[in-house]
Amino acid sequence: MKISYKTEKGIFYNGDLEKVLSSKKFEKYKGEINLIFFSPPFPLNRKKKYGNLQGQEYIDWLSNLAIKLKDYLSDDGSIVIEMGNSWESGNPIMSTLALKALISFLEAADYRLCQQFVWHNTAKLPSPTEWVTKKRIRVKDSFTHIWWMSKTEYPKANNRNILEEYSKKMKRLLKNKSYNSGRRPSEHNIGEKSFLTNNNGAIPSNVIVAANTVSRSPYLTYCKENGIIPHPARMPLDLPEFFIKFLTEENDLVLDPFGGSNTTGEAAESLNRNWLSVEINEDYIEGSKGRFSKIKK
């Protein structure tokens, strides 16, 4: 394990994750991390350059990781995991491996499942190709699940930090102070003043719509200028930003154990949070430097 670089708010470690979590130097972070946000390698049937396990081996690996990460999480901290979908090899049938891995992850460390989110990627290419674009017997798979869990039923969280702009209709309602109140067919009784309070925004749903369609950015420019191939599975900044705002406060500590191109570190730094990232691939780490204006030696 070694420190690849530091910024004003964060540190990027280069090394094998399991060895990093077991190292004496990293032990100082035990119980100090407020949010662990990551997207582990998916249990895909076809091997990717960034690595992925399969079958029971994947489940066992993720379960072991759950136990090790728990030691580093603060008592009111959260873990947020993006879990992609996978398909049975050679068949137009979805695999249940990701779900089995999730349940095993929860049970291995006795986490509480706080809420399920869906990331709808509007720019995702049609897949799985064999069944969607060739034989035309499935529709494209354009979402992944994001699972929020913690040690306790009441981790730190505040949805006031992620309010969305009111719709035009809601703005008009607040202005006119009038709407159709009364009992609905659903048997809900809407009071005459139930929706007249201006809360400065609407509470978002658990469906996050975001596309990673950025063609120009400091990160991509840096990679091009330095002959670095960009990370093949980057996520949009919107995802880590949403959960960092929702589940942490300024100067809290955020960890991405699969740092990759360090989208999480960039989001944390921009929101005045401290961050740690771990990545085994040195090329990914080198490219991630393009996300920061000031790198400390």
Coordinates of C-alpha atoms in Angstrom, one line a residue, residues 28 37 64 66 69 80-81 101 113 134 141 168 195 199 212 221 227 229 233 238 270 275 281-283 288:
K28 CA -6.4 4.9 12.1
F37 CA -19.8 4.8 -1.4
N64 CA -15.8 -10.9 3.4
A66 CA -18.8 -6.4 4.2
L69 CA -15.7 -2.4 5.9
V80 CA -24.1 2.8 -0.4
I81 CA -23.4 0.2 -3.1
A101 CA -24.5 -11.3 -3.2
L113 CA -31.1 -2.0 4.7
K134 CA -29.8 -9.1 -32.5
D141 CA -31.3 -2.9 -19.6
K168 CA -44.3 24.8 -12.2
F195 CA -49.6 21.7 0.8
N199 CA -40.3 24.0 2.1
N212 CA -22.6 9.9 -18.1
T221 CA -8.6 16.4 -21.2
G227 CA -1.9 9.3 -23.3
I229 CA -7.0 5.5 -21.5
A233 CA -16.9 2.3 -16.2
D238 CA -24.6 13.3 -9.9
S270 CA -16.3 20.0 -4.3
W275 CA -12.2 11.7 1.2
N281 CA -4.7 0.0 -11.0
E282 CA -2.0 2.7 -11.3
D283 CA -3.2 3.9 -14.7
S288 CA -7.8 10.7 -11.8

